Amino acid sequence: MANTPERDAVTDAVTGTATTGHEWDGIRELNTPLPKWWLWTFYATIAFAALWVVLYPAIPVTGATGLLGYTARGAADQDRAAQAAAAEPMLARLRAAEPAQIVANAELRAHAIAGGRVAFANTCAGCHGAGGQGAPGFPSLADDDWLWGGKLAEVEQSIRHGIRAPDDDASRTSLMPRFQADGMLTAAQVNDVAEHVLSLSGRATDAAAASRGAGVFAENCASCHGERGAGNREMGAPNLGDQVWLYGGEKAQLIRSIAFGRGGVMPAWEKRLDAATIRMLTVYIHSLGGTEAAAQ
Amino acid sequence: MSRIQKPEAFAPDDREQPLYADRVRVYPQAVQGPVRRAKWIILILCLGLYYLVPWLRWERAPGQPDQAVLVDMEHGRLFFLWLEIWPQEVYYLTGLLLLGAIGIFAATSLFGRVWCGFACPQTVWTDLYMLVERWIEGDRNARMKRDRKPRWNAADWGLKIGKHAAWVLIAALTGGAWVMYFTDAPGLLRDILALQVPMTTLGFIGLFTFTTYLLAGWAREQVCTYMCPWPRFQAAMLDQDSLAVSYRAWRGEPRGKARGAGTGDCVDCRACVNVCPTGVDIREGLQMACINCGLCIDACDGIMAKLGRERGLIAFETVGNLAAAGAATAAIPPGPARCAPGMAARKPAQLLRPRTYFYAAAMALIGGTMLIGLASRHPVGLDALRDRSPLFVRLADGSIRNSYTLKISERRHNPDELAVSVEGLPPGSSWQVLDTTQADPSGRPVITTRPDGLAEYRLFVTTAPHGRPEEESTAVIIRLLSPGDGAERASVGTTFLRPRP
């Protein structure tokens, strides 16, 4: 082959290898041939892909699962079943132990808090907020103010049977009447009793109205909330003298609560969650810091 | 200025070169000499370490593994003699990798690709495989003759099968030894002998058996020339003063017969090419496929000794000296007369250069940082995760509570009792640790660490009803104290948040 100028343009003088014709600052890109085994490796990956298409689901048609019958959903179900089986011994121990016993045992407590955190995010956080911080109308589970009792057994009872849950006969039930809407109190009386309630936490603005409201309170409210407004957990009646307000502590919010009543509903979870999950939820809520010791 | 030329497509010569290259089989010849001896010693050391280290025992606390070097994936611990590294301390591994990388840079700038030629596992195992091949099949000529035969007879088949069987056995030992770094070695051997190896373990042994057999038996120099990225950027480490395996062309050229007139010292016997494990011709100069193993030095020195000529036609030599000797001997006609003035023109290799200072400084910095880190490791570690939901809790009496999850790590193997103290809040503030009943004499809650593990506690910090901090966010320090003498064992800074009034 004659050493023509064309050939020099495409062949690298040092290596004798053809160049691609690309040149950067006088440096030419060599067109080094690939080794044959590289080509065969490439063919092997094609063969692997073909085998894969036959063995595993690759065609987007329902029922085309491949010869092995593998489905991602089936594999996930198997994984979940395996995990459930692996968790079962611990869940059985949690079911068998009272919440107080779980709390007293570091190992059980750690498992219950970890599992309870997940269950809480799934089922409770929608209303009570992540971390149980609560929202207007949905009580905080991290504070020390409990409508129906903050001992572990009481918390568990609330989770199992709910609050005013229509489908559970054991549900905790009470009703804050609609004092003005149902004509029991006039607007002026509602205003007076609201001023009185404000005075219970030291915030009265109108002393005359507050003292007029004391009488209205004694007649209409004290039966549930107590003479001094300290609340009654039997009735789920909140303490009106503390700093925690479920529906807001401003006067306008108090008037609305008195005039039109309140009655939040929580589902009875016993029918939807298994006993171990309810135990774990109870212990998780305990870990938020607001629950009360059984001795109190 | 960069410009890109259009490819001269369809130029007739462009299509003459095949797209894919056939493999040129390399039949390295046996060789003796000081470099080969050094390589044998390094090979024995490397393989000896690799196969024996898993069997070293090390006394540790009861319930701890007694293997000196063990990566315990299941429990997330790395044991190295007296050290126990937790997964949170993976930066020590990062430091080791950095040290390794810079160490190879430094070695390359000093002595060329000595890592590739002497210590790289690919080279060490390929060397071992070639040794076995030579024992079973014979040296270069015998192997070439056999492979060129149109038909193999029974003896040929026997040798080939025997060689591959030996290779697979070595590969299996290699794979088995690898797994032993991740599990108790004697226990694994017992399991293997009892044929009760778990599938995962078997899978890993199989994987490393297969890759060893494939890479050291079949792929060999193809790994170095096509798969490994290191040859591509070694040029950045080499300079005028790097001692790389080089052919002294000023002495050897022009090549010719031993008794020919006007020829250099190279007699073109091709001994250097025949012993090369990657099949290159070192006389073409520094090149990508050369792994700097120096076997051509031994081969050439042997020939030179037989011819009664000076050794060192091929040697560890710097580019600077090659140029200096070339310049000094340019006026002298080729032949033995060039040798003395050429060698005299050389300068000793400059080992201390800016880049080697830089590499040394970088390695000292990283190594020193790791040593300081290891020496100042505390047995007890404390982390405080503030609850972010809710940011704070308003209690019935108007006081404000912040909640924290304390994570307390304990490296020792016996539990420790520590008092929890919180500083930085107004007087009247208090703190409790959930589900602990113990307290020290001043009423601080006392927690118990978990031996060789992480204990989690919930800490609730509460202000007095009318004792809210001045700032919306207050810096607080949580300390773990010895209940006895009140000495601080660990501390962590965090914040306390209160609502806007």
PDB file of C-alpha atoms in Angstrom, chain A residues 1 4 6-11 16-26 28 31-39 103-104 109 113 117 129-133 140 142-145 239 241-244 286-291, chain B residues 1-9 11-23 219 222-223 225-227 387-399 401 403-405 432 434-436 456-458 460 466 468:
ATOM      1  CA  MET A   1       0.000   0.000   0.000  1.00  0.00           C
ATOM      2  CA  THR A   4      -0.224   8.374   0.273  1.00  0.00           C
ATOM      3  CA  GLU A   6      -4.475  10.568   2.632  1.00  0.00           C
ATOM      4  CA  ARG A   7      -3.189   7.663   4.623  1.00  0.00           C
ATOM      5  CA  ASP A   8      -0.970   9.915   6.752  1.00  0.00           C
ATOM      6  CA  ALA A   9      -3.986  11.994   7.585  1.00  0.00           C
ATOM      7  CA  VAL A  10      -5.791   9.073   9.194  1.00  0.00           C
ATOM      8  CA  THR A  11      -2.970   6.955  10.605  1.00  0.00           C
ATOM      9  CA  GLY A  16       0.512   2.894  13.399  1.00  0.00           C
ATOM     10  CA  THR A  17      -3.103   2.890  14.532  1.00  0.00           C
ATOM     11  CA  ALA A  18      -5.827   4.551  12.507  1.00  0.00           C
ATOM     12  CA  THR A  19      -7.256   7.763  13.947  1.00  0.00           C
ATOM     13  CA  THR A  20     -10.877   8.755  14.030  1.00  0.00           C
ATOM     14  CA  GLY A  21     -10.058  12.025  12.318  1.00  0.00           C
ATOM     15  CA  HIS A  22     -10.844  14.002  15.479  1.00  0.00           C
ATOM     16  CA  GLU A  23      -8.058  16.378  16.416  1.00  0.00           C
ATOM     17  CA  TRP A  24      -7.673  18.641  19.427  1.00  0.00           C
ATOM     18  CA  ASP A  25      -4.690  20.955  19.651  1.00  0.00           C
ATOM     19  CA  GLY A  26      -2.730  18.633  17.429  1.00  0.00           C
ATOM     20  CA  ARG A  28      -5.421  12.965  17.331  1.00  0.00           C
ATOM     21  CA  ASN A  31      -9.210   4.430  16.677  1.00  0.00           C
ATOM     22  CA  THR A  32      -7.872   1.472  18.639  1.00  0.00           C
ATOM     23  CA  PRO A  33      -9.742  -1.719  17.804  1.00  0.00           C
ATOM     24  CA  LEU A  34     -11.719  -3.264  20.648  1.00  0.00           C
ATOM     25  CA  PRO A  35     -10.558  -6.672  21.809  1.00  0.00           C
ATOM     26  CA  LYS A  36     -12.708  -9.504  20.517  1.00  0.00           C
ATOM     27  CA  TRP A  37     -13.557 -10.729  23.996  1.00  0.00           C
ATOM     28  CA  TRP A  38     -15.168  -7.360  24.584  1.00  0.00           C
ATOM     29  CA  LEU A  39     -17.471  -8.019  21.632  1.00  0.00           C
ATOM     30  CA  VAL A 103     -42.607   0.219  79.838  1.00  0.00           C
ATOM     31  CA  ALA A 104     -40.704  -1.451  82.659  1.00  0.00           C
ATOM     32  CA  ARG A 109     -40.171  -0.821  75.405  1.00  0.00           C
ATOM     33  CA  ILE A 113     -41.738   2.572  70.689  1.00  0.00           C
ATOM     34  CA  ARG A 117     -43.949   5.292  65.908  1.00  0.00           C
ATOM     35  CA  GLY A 129     -50.133  15.427  64.070  1.00  0.00           C
ATOM     36  CA  ALA A 130     -46.716  13.848  63.648  1.00  0.00           C
ATOM     37  CA  GLY A 131     -45.241  13.539  67.129  1.00  0.00           C
ATOM     38  CA  GLY A 132     -48.720  13.953  68.664  1.00  0.00           C
ATOM     39  CA  GLN A 133     -48.560  17.727  68.896  1.00  0.00           C
ATOM     40  CA  SER A 140     -52.072  17.089  71.990  1.00  0.00           C
ATOM     41  CA  ALA A 142     -47.474  15.130  74.349  1.00  0.00           C
ATOM     42  CA  ASP A 143     -48.775  17.434  77.087  1.00  0.00           C
ATOM     43  CA  ASP A 144     -49.948  16.579  80.589  1.00  0.00           C
ATOM     44  CA  ASP A 145     -53.578  17.637  80.100  1.00  0.00           C
ATOM     45  CA  ASN A 239     -60.090  21.542  83.098  1.00  0.00           C
ATOM     46  CA  GLY A 241     -58.437  26.597  84.826  1.00  0.00           C
ATOM     47  CA  ASP A 242     -55.283  25.492  83.024  1.00  0.00           C
ATOM     48  CA  GLN A 243     -53.298  26.817  80.096  1.00  0.00           C
ATOM     49  CA  VAL A 244     -54.271  24.140  77.564  1.00  0.00           C
ATOM     50  CA  HIS A 286     -46.085   7.287  76.714  1.00  0.00           C
ATOM     51  CA  SER A 287     -42.674   8.072  75.122  1.00  0.00           C
ATOM     52  CA  LEU A 288     -43.979  11.495  74.087  1.00  0.00           C
ATOM     53  CA  GLY A 289     -43.765  12.441  77.729  1.00  0.00           C
ATOM     54  CA  GLY A 290     -47.293  13.384  78.802  1.00  0.00           C
ATOM     55  CA  THR A 291     -48.686  10.211  80.339  1.00  0.00           C
TER      56      THR A 291
ATOM     57  CA  MET B   1      -7.232  26.781  20.433  1.00  0.00           C
ATOM     58  CA  SER B   2      -9.258  23.707  19.810  1.00  0.00           C
ATOM     59  CA  ARG B   3     -10.694  22.708  16.537  1.00  0.00           C
ATOM     60  CA  ILE B   4     -12.503  19.597  15.617  1.00  0.00           C
ATOM     61  CA  GLN B   5     -11.948  18.198  12.197  1.00  0.00           C
ATOM     62  CA  LYS B   6     -14.684  16.354  10.486  1.00  0.00           C
ATOM     63  CA  PRO B   7     -13.872  12.657  10.363  1.00  0.00           C
ATOM     64  CA  GLU B   8     -12.692  11.717   6.954  1.00  0.00           C
ATOM     65  CA  ALA B   9     -15.400   9.196   6.543  1.00  0.00           C
ATOM     66  CA  ALA B  11     -11.525   7.300   3.267  1.00  0.00           C
ATOM     67  CA  PRO B  12     -10.459   3.955   1.819  1.00  0.00           C
ATOM     68  CA  ASP B  13      -7.645   3.439   4.352  1.00  0.00           C
ATOM     69  CA  ASP B  14      -9.968   4.077   7.249  1.00  0.00           C
ATOM     70  CA  ARG B  15     -11.654   0.753   6.635  1.00  0.00           C
ATOM     71  CA  GLU B  16      -8.558  -1.339   6.392  1.00  0.00           C
ATOM     72  CA  GLN B  17      -8.077  -1.584  10.111  1.00  0.00           C
ATOM     73  CA  PRO B  18     -10.357  -4.209  11.651  1.00  0.00           C
ATOM     74  CA  LEU B  19     -12.919  -3.037  14.175  1.00  0.00           C
ATOM     75  CA  TYR B  20     -12.014  -5.790  16.632  1.00  0.00           C
ATOM     76  CA  ALA B  21      -8.581  -7.067  17.502  1.00  0.00           C
ATOM     77  CA  ASP B  22      -7.706 -10.721  18.028  1.00  0.00           C
ATOM     78  CA  ARG B  23      -6.043 -11.551  21.296  1.00  0.00           C
ATOM     79  CA  ALA B 219      -7.825 -12.474  31.379  1.00  0.00           C
ATOM     80  CA  GLN B 222      -6.078  -7.933  29.396  1.00  0.00           C
ATOM     81  CA  VAL B 223      -7.099  -6.693  32.844  1.00  0.00           C
ATOM     82  CA  THR B 225      -4.445  -3.069  29.338  1.00  0.00           C
ATOM     83  CA  TYR B 226      -8.221  -2.883  28.877  1.00  0.00           C
ATOM     84  CA  MET B 227     -10.015  -2.964  32.258  1.00  0.00           C
ATOM     85  CA  ASP B 387     -38.067  16.564  68.831  1.00  0.00           C
ATOM     86  CA  ARG B 388     -39.071  18.614  65.843  1.00  0.00           C
ATOM     87  CA  SER B 389     -42.703  17.712  66.065  1.00  0.00           C
ATOM     88  CA  PRO B 390     -43.854  19.239  68.352  1.00  0.00           C
ATOM     89  CA  LEU B 391     -41.128  21.877  68.717  1.00  0.00           C
ATOM     90  CA  PHE B 392     -42.292  22.447  72.300  1.00  0.00           C
ATOM     91  CA  VAL B 393     -45.173  21.317  74.500  1.00  0.00           C
ATOM     92  CA  ARG B 394     -47.268  23.715  76.551  1.00  0.00           C
ATOM     93  CA  LEU B 395     -48.152  22.029  79.832  1.00  0.00           C
ATOM     94  CA  ALA B 396     -51.314  22.601  81.825  1.00  0.00           C
ATOM     95  CA  ASP B 397     -49.624  24.950  84.302  1.00  0.00           C
ATOM     96  CA  GLY B 398     -48.228  27.104  81.479  1.00  0.00           C
ATOM     97  CA  SER B 399     -44.689  25.755  81.650  1.00  0.00           C
ATOM     98  CA  ARG B 401     -41.354  21.422  77.770  1.00  0.00           C
ATOM     99  CA  SER B 403     -38.272  16.696  74.387  1.00  0.00           C
ATOM    100  CA  TYR B 404     -35.035  15.089  73.241  1.00  0.00           C
ATOM    101  CA  THR B 405     -34.010  11.596  72.269  1.00  0.00           C
ATOM    102  CA  GLN B 432     -36.543  14.035  83.658  1.00  0.00           C
ATOM    103  CA  LEU B 434     -38.389   8.748  80.872  1.00  0.00           C
ATOM    104  CA  ASP B 435     -38.628   5.389  82.657  1.00  0.00           C
ATOM    105  CA  THR B 436     -35.622   5.851  84.911  1.00  0.00           C
ATOM    106  CA  GLU B 456     -31.733   5.401  73.729  1.00  0.00           C
ATOM    107  CA  TYR B 457     -33.436   7.544  76.338  1.00  0.00           C
ATOM    108  CA  ARG B 458     -36.127  10.225  76.212  1.00  0.00           C
ATOM    109  CA  PHE B 460     -37.850  15.999  78.908  1.00  0.00           C
ATOM    110  CA  HIS B 466     -43.233  31.600  84.934  1.00  0.00           C
ATOM    111  CA  ARG B 468     -39.492  30.990  80.480  1.00  0.00           C
TER     112      ARG B 468
END
